[in-house]
Tab-separated table of C-alpha atoms in Angstrom:
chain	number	residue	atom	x	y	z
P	29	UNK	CA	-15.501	177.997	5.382
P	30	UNK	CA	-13.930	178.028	8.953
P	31	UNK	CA	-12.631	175.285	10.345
P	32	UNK	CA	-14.272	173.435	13.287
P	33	UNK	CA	-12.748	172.858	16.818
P	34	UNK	CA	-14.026	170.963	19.322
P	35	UNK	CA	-12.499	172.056	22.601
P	36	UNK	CA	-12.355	169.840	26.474
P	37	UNK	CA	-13.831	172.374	28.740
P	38	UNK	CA	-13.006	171.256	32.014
P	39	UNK	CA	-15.171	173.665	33.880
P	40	UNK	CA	-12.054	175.816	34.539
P	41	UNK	CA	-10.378	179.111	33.174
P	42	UNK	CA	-7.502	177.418	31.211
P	43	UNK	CA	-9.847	175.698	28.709
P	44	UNK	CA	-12.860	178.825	29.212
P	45	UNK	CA	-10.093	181.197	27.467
P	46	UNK	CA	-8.838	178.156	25.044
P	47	UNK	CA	-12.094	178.239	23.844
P	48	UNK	CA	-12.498	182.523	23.676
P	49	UNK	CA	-9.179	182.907	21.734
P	50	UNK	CA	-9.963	180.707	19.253
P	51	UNK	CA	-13.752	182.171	18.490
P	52	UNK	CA	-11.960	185.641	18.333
P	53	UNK	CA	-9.492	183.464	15.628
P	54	UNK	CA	-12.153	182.531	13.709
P	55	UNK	CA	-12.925	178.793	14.658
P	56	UNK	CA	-15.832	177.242	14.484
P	57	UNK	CA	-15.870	176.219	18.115
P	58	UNK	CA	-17.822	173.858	19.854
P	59	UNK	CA	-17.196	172.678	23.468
P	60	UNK	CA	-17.038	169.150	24.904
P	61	UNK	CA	-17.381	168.172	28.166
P	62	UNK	CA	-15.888	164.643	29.512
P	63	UNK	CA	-17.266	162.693	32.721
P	64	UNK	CA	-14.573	160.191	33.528
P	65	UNK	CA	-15.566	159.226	37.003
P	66	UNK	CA	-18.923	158.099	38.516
P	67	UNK	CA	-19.005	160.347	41.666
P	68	UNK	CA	-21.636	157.844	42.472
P	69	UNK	CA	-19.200	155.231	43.324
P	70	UNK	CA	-18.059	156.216	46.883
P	71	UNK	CA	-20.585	158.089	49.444
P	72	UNK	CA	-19.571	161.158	51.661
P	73	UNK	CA	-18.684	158.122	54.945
P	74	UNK	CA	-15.538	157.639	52.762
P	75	UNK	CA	-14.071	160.720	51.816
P	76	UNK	CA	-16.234	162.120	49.089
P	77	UNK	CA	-16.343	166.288	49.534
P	78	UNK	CA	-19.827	168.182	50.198
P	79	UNK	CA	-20.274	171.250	48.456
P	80	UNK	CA	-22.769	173.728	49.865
P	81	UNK	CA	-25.511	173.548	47.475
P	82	UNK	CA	-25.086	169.607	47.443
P	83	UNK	CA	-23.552	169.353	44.118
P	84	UNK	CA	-20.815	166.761	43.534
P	85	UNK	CA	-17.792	168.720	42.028
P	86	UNK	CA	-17.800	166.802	38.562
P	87	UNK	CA	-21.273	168.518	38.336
P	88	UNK	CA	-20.349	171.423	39.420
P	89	UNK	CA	-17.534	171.694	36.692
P	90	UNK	CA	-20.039	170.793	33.639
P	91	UNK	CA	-22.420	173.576	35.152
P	92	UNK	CA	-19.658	175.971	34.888
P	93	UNK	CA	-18.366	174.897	31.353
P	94	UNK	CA	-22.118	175.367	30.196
P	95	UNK	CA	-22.051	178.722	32.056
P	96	UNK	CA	-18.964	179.348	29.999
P	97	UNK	CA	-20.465	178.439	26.965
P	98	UNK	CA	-23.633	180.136	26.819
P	99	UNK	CA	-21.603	183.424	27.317
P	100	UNK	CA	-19.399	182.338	24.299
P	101	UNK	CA	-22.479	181.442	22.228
P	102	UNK	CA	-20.868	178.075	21.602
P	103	UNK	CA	-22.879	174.827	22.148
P	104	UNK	CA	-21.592	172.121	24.397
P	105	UNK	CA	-21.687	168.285	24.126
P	106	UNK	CA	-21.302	165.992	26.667
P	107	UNK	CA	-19.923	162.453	26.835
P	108	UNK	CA	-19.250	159.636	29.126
P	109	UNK	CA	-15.534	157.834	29.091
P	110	UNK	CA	-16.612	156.195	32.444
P	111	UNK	CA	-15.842	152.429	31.437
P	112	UNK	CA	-12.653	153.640	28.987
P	113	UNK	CA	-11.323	155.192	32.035
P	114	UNK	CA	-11.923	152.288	34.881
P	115	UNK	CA	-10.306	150.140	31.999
P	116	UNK	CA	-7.358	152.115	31.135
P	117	UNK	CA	-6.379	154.342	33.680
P	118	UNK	CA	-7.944	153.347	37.092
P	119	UNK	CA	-7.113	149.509	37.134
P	120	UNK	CA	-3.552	150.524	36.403
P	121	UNK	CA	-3.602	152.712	39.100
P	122	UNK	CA	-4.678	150.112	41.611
P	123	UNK	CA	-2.001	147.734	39.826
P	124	UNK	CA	0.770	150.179	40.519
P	125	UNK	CA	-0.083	150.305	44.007
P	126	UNK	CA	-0.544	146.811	44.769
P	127	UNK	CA	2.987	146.754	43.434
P	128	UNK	CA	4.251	149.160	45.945
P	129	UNK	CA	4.531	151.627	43.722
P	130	UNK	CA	3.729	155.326	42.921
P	131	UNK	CA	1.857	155.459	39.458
P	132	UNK	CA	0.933	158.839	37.985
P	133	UNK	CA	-2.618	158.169	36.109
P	134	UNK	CA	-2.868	161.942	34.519
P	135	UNK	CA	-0.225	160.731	31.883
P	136	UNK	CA	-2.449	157.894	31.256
P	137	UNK	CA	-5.497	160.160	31.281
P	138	UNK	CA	-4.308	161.684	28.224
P	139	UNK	CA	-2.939	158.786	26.375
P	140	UNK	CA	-5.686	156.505	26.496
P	141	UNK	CA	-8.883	159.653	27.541
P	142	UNK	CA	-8.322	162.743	25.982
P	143	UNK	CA	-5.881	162.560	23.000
P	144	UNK	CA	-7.527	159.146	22.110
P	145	UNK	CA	-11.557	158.388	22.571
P	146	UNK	CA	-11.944	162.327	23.026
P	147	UNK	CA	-10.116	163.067	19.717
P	148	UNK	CA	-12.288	160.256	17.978
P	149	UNK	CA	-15.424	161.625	19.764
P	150	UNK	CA	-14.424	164.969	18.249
P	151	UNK	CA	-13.531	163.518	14.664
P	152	UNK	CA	-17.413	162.080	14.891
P	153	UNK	CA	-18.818	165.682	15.531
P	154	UNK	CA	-17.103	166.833	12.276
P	155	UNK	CA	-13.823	168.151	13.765
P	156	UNK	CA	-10.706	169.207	11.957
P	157	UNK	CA	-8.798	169.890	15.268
P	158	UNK	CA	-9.432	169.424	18.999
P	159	UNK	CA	-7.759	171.965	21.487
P	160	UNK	CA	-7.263	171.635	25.505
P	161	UNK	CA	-6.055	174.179	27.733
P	162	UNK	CA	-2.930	172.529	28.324
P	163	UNK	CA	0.206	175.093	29.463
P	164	UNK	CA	1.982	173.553	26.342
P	165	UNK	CA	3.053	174.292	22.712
P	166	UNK	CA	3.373	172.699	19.100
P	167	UNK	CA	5.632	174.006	16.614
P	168	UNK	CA	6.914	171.933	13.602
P	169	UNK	CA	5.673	168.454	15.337
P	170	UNK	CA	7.433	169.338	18.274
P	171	UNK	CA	6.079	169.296	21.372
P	172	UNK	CA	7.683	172.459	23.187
P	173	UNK	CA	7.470	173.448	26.774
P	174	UNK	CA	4.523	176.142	27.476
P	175	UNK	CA	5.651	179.894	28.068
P	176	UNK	CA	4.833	180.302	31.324
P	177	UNK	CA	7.063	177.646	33.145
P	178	UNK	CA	5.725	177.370	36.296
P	179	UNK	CA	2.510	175.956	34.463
P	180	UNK	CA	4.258	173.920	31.731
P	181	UNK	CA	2.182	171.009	31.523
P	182	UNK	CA	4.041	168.749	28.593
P	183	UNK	CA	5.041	166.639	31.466
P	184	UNK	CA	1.965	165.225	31.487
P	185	UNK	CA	1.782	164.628	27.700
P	186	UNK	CA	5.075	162.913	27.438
P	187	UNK	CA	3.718	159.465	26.568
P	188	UNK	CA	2.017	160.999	23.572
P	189	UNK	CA	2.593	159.818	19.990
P	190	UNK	CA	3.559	162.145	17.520
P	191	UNK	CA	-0.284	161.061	15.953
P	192	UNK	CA	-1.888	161.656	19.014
P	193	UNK	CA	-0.518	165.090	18.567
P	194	UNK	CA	-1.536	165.562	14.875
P	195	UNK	CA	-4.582	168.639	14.594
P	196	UNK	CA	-3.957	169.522	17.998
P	197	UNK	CA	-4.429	172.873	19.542
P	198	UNK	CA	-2.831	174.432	22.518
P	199	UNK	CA	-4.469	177.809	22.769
P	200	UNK	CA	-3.162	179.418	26.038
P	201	UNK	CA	0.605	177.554	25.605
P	202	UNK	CA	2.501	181.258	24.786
P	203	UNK	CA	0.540	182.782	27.462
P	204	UNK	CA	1.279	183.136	30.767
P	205	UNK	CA	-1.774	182.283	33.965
P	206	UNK	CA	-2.055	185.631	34.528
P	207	UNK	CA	-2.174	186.441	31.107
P	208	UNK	CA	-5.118	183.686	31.145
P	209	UNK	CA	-7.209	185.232	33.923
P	210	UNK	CA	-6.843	188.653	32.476
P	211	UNK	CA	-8.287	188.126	29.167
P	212	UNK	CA	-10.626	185.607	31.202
P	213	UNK	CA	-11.831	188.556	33.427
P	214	UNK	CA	-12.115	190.809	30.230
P	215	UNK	CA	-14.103	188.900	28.563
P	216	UNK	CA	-16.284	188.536	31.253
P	217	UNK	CA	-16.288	184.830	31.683
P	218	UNK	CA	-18.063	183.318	34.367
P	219	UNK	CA	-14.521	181.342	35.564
P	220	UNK	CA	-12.196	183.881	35.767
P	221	UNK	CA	-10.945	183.253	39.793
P	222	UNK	CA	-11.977	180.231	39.476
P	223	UNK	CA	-9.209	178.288	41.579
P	224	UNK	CA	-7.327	175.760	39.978
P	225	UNK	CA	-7.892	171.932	40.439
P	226	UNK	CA	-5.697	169.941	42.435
P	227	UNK	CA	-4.921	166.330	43.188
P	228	UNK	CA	-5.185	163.173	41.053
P	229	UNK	CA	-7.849	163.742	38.612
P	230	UNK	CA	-10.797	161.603	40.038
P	231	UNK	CA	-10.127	161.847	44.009
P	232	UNK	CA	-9.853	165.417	43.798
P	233	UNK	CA	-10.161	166.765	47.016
P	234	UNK	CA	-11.039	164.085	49.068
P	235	UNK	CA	-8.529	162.338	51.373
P	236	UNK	CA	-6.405	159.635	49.739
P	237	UNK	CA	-6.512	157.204	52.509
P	238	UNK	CA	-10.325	157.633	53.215
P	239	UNK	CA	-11.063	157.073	48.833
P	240	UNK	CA	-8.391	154.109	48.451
P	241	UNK	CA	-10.122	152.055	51.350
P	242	UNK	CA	-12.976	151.500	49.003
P	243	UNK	CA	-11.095	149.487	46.115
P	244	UNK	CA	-7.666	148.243	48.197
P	245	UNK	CA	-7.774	146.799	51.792
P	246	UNK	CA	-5.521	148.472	54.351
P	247	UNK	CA	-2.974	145.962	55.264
P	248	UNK	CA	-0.535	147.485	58.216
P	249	UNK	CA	3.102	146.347	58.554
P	250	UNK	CA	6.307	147.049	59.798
P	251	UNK	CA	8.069	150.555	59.694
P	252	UNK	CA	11.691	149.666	59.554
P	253	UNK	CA	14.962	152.159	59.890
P	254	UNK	CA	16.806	151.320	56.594
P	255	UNK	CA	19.454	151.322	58.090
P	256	UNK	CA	19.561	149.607	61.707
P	257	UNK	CA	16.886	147.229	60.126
P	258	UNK	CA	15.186	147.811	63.123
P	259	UNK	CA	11.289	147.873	63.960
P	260	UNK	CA	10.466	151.159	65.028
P	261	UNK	CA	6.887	151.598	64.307
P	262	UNK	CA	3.641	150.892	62.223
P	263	UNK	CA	2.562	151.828	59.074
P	264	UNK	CA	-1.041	152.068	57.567
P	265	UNK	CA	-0.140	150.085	53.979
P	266	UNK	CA	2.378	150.599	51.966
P	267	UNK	CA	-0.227	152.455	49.145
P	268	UNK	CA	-0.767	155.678	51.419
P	269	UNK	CA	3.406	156.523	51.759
P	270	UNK	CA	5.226	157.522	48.437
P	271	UNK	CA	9.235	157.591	48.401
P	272	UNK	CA	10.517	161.172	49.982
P	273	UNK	CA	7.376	161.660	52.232
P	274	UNK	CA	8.277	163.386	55.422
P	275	UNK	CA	5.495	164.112	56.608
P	276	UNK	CA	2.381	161.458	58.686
P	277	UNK	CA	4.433	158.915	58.561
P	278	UNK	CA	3.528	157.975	61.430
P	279	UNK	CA	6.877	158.737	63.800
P	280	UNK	CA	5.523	161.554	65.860
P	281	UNK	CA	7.686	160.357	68.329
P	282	UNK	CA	10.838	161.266	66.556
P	283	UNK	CA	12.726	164.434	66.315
P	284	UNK	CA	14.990	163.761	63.679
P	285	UNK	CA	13.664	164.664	60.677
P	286	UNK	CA	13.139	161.235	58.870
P	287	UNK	CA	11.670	160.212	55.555
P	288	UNK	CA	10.361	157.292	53.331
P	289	UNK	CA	13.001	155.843	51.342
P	290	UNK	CA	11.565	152.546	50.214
P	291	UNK	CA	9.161	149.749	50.332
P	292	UNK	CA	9.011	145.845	50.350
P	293	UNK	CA	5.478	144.469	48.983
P	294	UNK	CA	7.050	140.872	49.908
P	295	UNK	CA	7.614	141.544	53.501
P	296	UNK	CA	4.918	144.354	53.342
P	297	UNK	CA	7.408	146.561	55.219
P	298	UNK	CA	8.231	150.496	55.223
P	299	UNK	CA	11.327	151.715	55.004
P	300	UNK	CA	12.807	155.151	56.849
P	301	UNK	CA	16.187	157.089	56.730
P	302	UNK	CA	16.658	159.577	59.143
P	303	UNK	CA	18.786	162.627	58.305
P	304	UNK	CA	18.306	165.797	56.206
P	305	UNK	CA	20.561	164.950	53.390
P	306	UNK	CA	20.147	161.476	53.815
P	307	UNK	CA	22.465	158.726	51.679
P	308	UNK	CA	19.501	156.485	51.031
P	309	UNK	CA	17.161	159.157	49.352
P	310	UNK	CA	19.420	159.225	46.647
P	311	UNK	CA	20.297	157.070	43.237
P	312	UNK	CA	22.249	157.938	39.874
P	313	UNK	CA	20.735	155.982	37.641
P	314	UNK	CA	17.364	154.097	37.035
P	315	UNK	CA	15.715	152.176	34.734
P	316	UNK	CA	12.816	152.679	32.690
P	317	UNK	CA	10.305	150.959	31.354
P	318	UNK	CA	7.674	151.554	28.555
P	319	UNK	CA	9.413	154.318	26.794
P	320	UNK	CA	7.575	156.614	24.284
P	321	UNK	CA	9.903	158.396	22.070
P	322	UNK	CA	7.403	162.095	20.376
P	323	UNK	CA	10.561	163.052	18.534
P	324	UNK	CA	12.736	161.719	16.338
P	325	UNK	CA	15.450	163.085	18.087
P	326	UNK	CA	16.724	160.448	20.177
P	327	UNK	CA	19.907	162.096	21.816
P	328	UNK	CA	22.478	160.178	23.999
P	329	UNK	CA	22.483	163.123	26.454
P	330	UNK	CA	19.814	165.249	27.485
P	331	UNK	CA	17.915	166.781	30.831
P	332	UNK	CA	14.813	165.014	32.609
P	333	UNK	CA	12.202	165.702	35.103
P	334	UNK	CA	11.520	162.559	37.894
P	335	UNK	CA	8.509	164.225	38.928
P	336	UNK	CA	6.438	167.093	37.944
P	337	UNK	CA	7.272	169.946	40.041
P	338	UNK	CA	11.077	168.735	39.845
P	339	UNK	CA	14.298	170.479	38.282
P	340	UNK	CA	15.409	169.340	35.099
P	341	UNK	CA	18.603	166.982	35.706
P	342	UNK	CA	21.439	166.267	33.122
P	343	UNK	CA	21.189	162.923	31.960
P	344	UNK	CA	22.658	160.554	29.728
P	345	UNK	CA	20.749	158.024	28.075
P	346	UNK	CA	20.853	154.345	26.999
P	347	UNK	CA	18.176	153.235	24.294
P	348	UNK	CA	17.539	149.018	25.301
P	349	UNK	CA	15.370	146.632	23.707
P	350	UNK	CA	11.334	145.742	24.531
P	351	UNK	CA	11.164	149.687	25.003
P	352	UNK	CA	13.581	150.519	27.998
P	353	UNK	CA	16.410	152.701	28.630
P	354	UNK	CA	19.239	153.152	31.121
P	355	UNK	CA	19.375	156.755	32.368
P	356	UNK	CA	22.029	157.684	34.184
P	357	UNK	CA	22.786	161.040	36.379
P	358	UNK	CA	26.405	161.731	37.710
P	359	UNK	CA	25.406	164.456	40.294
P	360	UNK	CA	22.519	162.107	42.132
P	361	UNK	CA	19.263	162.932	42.649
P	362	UNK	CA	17.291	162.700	45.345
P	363	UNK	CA	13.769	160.355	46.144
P	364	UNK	CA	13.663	158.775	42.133
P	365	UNK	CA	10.441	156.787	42.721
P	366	UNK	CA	9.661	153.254	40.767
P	367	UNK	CA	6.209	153.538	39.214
P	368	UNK	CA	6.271	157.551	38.276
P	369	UNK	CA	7.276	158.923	34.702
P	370	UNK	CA	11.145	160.078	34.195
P	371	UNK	CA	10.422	162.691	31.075
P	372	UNK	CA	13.076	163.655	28.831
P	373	UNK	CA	14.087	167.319	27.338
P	374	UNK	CA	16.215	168.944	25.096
P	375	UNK	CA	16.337	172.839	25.819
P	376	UNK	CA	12.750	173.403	24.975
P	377	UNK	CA	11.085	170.166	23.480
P	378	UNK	CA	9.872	167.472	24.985
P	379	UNK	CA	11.343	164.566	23.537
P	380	UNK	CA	9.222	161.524	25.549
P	381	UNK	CA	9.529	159.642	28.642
P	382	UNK	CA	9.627	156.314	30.681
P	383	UNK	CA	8.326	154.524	33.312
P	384	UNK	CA	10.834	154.287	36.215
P	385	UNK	CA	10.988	150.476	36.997
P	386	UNK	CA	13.922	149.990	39.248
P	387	UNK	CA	16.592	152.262	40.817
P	388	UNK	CA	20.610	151.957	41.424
P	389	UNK	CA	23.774	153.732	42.949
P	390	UNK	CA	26.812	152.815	41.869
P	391	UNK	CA	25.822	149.987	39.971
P	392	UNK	CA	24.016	148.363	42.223
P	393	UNK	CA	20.019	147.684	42.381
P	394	UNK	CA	18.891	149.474	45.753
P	395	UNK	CA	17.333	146.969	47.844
P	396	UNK	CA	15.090	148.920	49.734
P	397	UNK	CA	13.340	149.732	46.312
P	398	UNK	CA	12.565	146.583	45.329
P	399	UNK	CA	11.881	143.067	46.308
């Protein structure tokens, strides 16, 4: 008897072919579709996007993964997480910003959304694994990087446990996107140029300023020059800059290239260095907080990623109690933000990551970071 998978189709190509290969495999497939987000929530005054036909894009997506099913002769379910996401994932999000700092809810989406009330959901429909088209591999319990490294998503599934990661399938994590859209296009499925989704999962498209103004108040302060301390302009609120933005900032009347380098929540003030290789955009060692640990090797040296689309760094790190770590970095490296996920590697795996909670150089807790 074949054994039953119950795949996230997300409306795009990445979970489309997911679902293809494993048919051709053998699988009993079925395909379920999560709504997260009630595009309800905020109308098109602040920010929402308009599509042509007048469909919202989370609609749009679930009348493309039924597309996609009906030409794979697989049925699809769909299921709300609505409240399990506000709870778990949103309100954190809000938290982090409040705090003044720069949270990254896809990790979250995955910990608490799709590798947790998904997987259940597909253990009630009689599942023996549940695959996502995530640019990612699992060999051995390990949790490897996916082939095609400009795509490599395990980033984003670094605060996994190695349960969460039990009967998992990664369908598409040895090819490459091309690859993907080939055997997409071949198989005649209805997402094949389909473009990719950008943006934090439930804003999407929309402007971040415009969608934030429904759930935080704008509160404008001081822009300060880290390193006069002087006043030399405005800012909007502190949630709309992250640290190493260069551009609206709000400085159009300076030449020098400048950038954000930090934030005070106390004094609600935003802090700019000027310069292109600028002293105060850079740290060599943080602290992290909330550290999940996939494999059980836990080595003393290692690389790391500070943000998704950045370079792996040689680290070295300290294992502290209540789930912290010290991680330090001899060369420096540049705009390490409080509030996103520092995730560590050896070689290929993906050994877990931290929250970054507070930021030094040369032993010393950079003010401009915190309060």
């Amino acid at each position: 008897m074949a054994k039953k998978v119950i795949v996230g189709m997300s409306g795009g190509v990445d979970s489309a072919v997911s679902a293809y290969l494993l048919k051709q495999e053998g699988y009993e497939v079925e395909g379920l579709f999560m709504r997260n987000w009630d595009a309800t929530l905020n109308n098109d005054v602040l920010g929402n996007p308009t599509l042509n036909d007048g469909i919202c894009p989370q609609e749009k997506d679930y009348n493309d993964a039924k597309k996609t099913c009906e030409i794979l002769g697989i049925p699809l379910h769909r299921v709300d997480f609505i409240k399990e996401y506000w709870d778990n994932v949103f309100t954190y999000f809000l938290e982090e910003l409040k705090k003044g700092r720069t949270p990254n809810p896809d990790l979250l989406c995955n910990k608490y959304i799709k590798f947790d009330v998904f997987k259940k959901e597909a253990k009630r429909l009689g599942a023996d694994y549940m695959a996502t088209g995530h640019y990612a591999r699992l060999e051995n319990g390990k949790l490897l990087r996916g082939k095609d490294l400009n795509k490599d998503q395990t980033y984003f599934l670094a605060q996994l446990t190695p349960n969460q990661l039990q009967n998992v399938l990664f369908p598409v994590g040895n090819l490459t996107k091309e690859e993907v859209r080939k055997i997409a296009k071949e198989a005649g499925i209805n997402v094949a140029e389909k473009k990719d989704s950008t943006g934090i999962c439930f804003i999407g498209e929309r402007n971040f300023q415009k969608f934030i103004k429904n759930y935080l108040q704008p509160n404008p302060g001081d822009i300060i020059n880290v390193e006069t301390k002087e006043k030399i302009g405005t800012h909007t609120g502190l949630m709309n800059y992250t640290i190493g933005q260069r551009r609206n900032v709000g400085l159009s009347g300076f030449q020098e290239r400048h950038y954000v380098c930090g934030k005070s929540v106390s004094k609600n003030e935003l802090y700019v260095a000027f310069g292109e290789d600028n002293k105060y955009l850079m740290s060599d060692s943080c602290l992290l907080e909330q550290v999940n640990l996939i494999s059980a090797t836990h080595p003393a040296f290692c690389t790391a990623k500070f943000r998704y689309r950045g370079e792996d760094y040689p680290i070295q790190i300290e294992y502290l109690e209540n789930n912290e770590a010290k991680v330090s970095y001899s060369e420096g490296v540049k705009s390490v933000t409080p509030g996103q996920f520092c995730v560590f590697y050896l070689g290929e795996e993906c050994l877990g990551s931290g929250i970054i909670k507070e930021v030094y150089k040369e032993g010393e807790k950079l003010w401009y970071l915190s309060d």
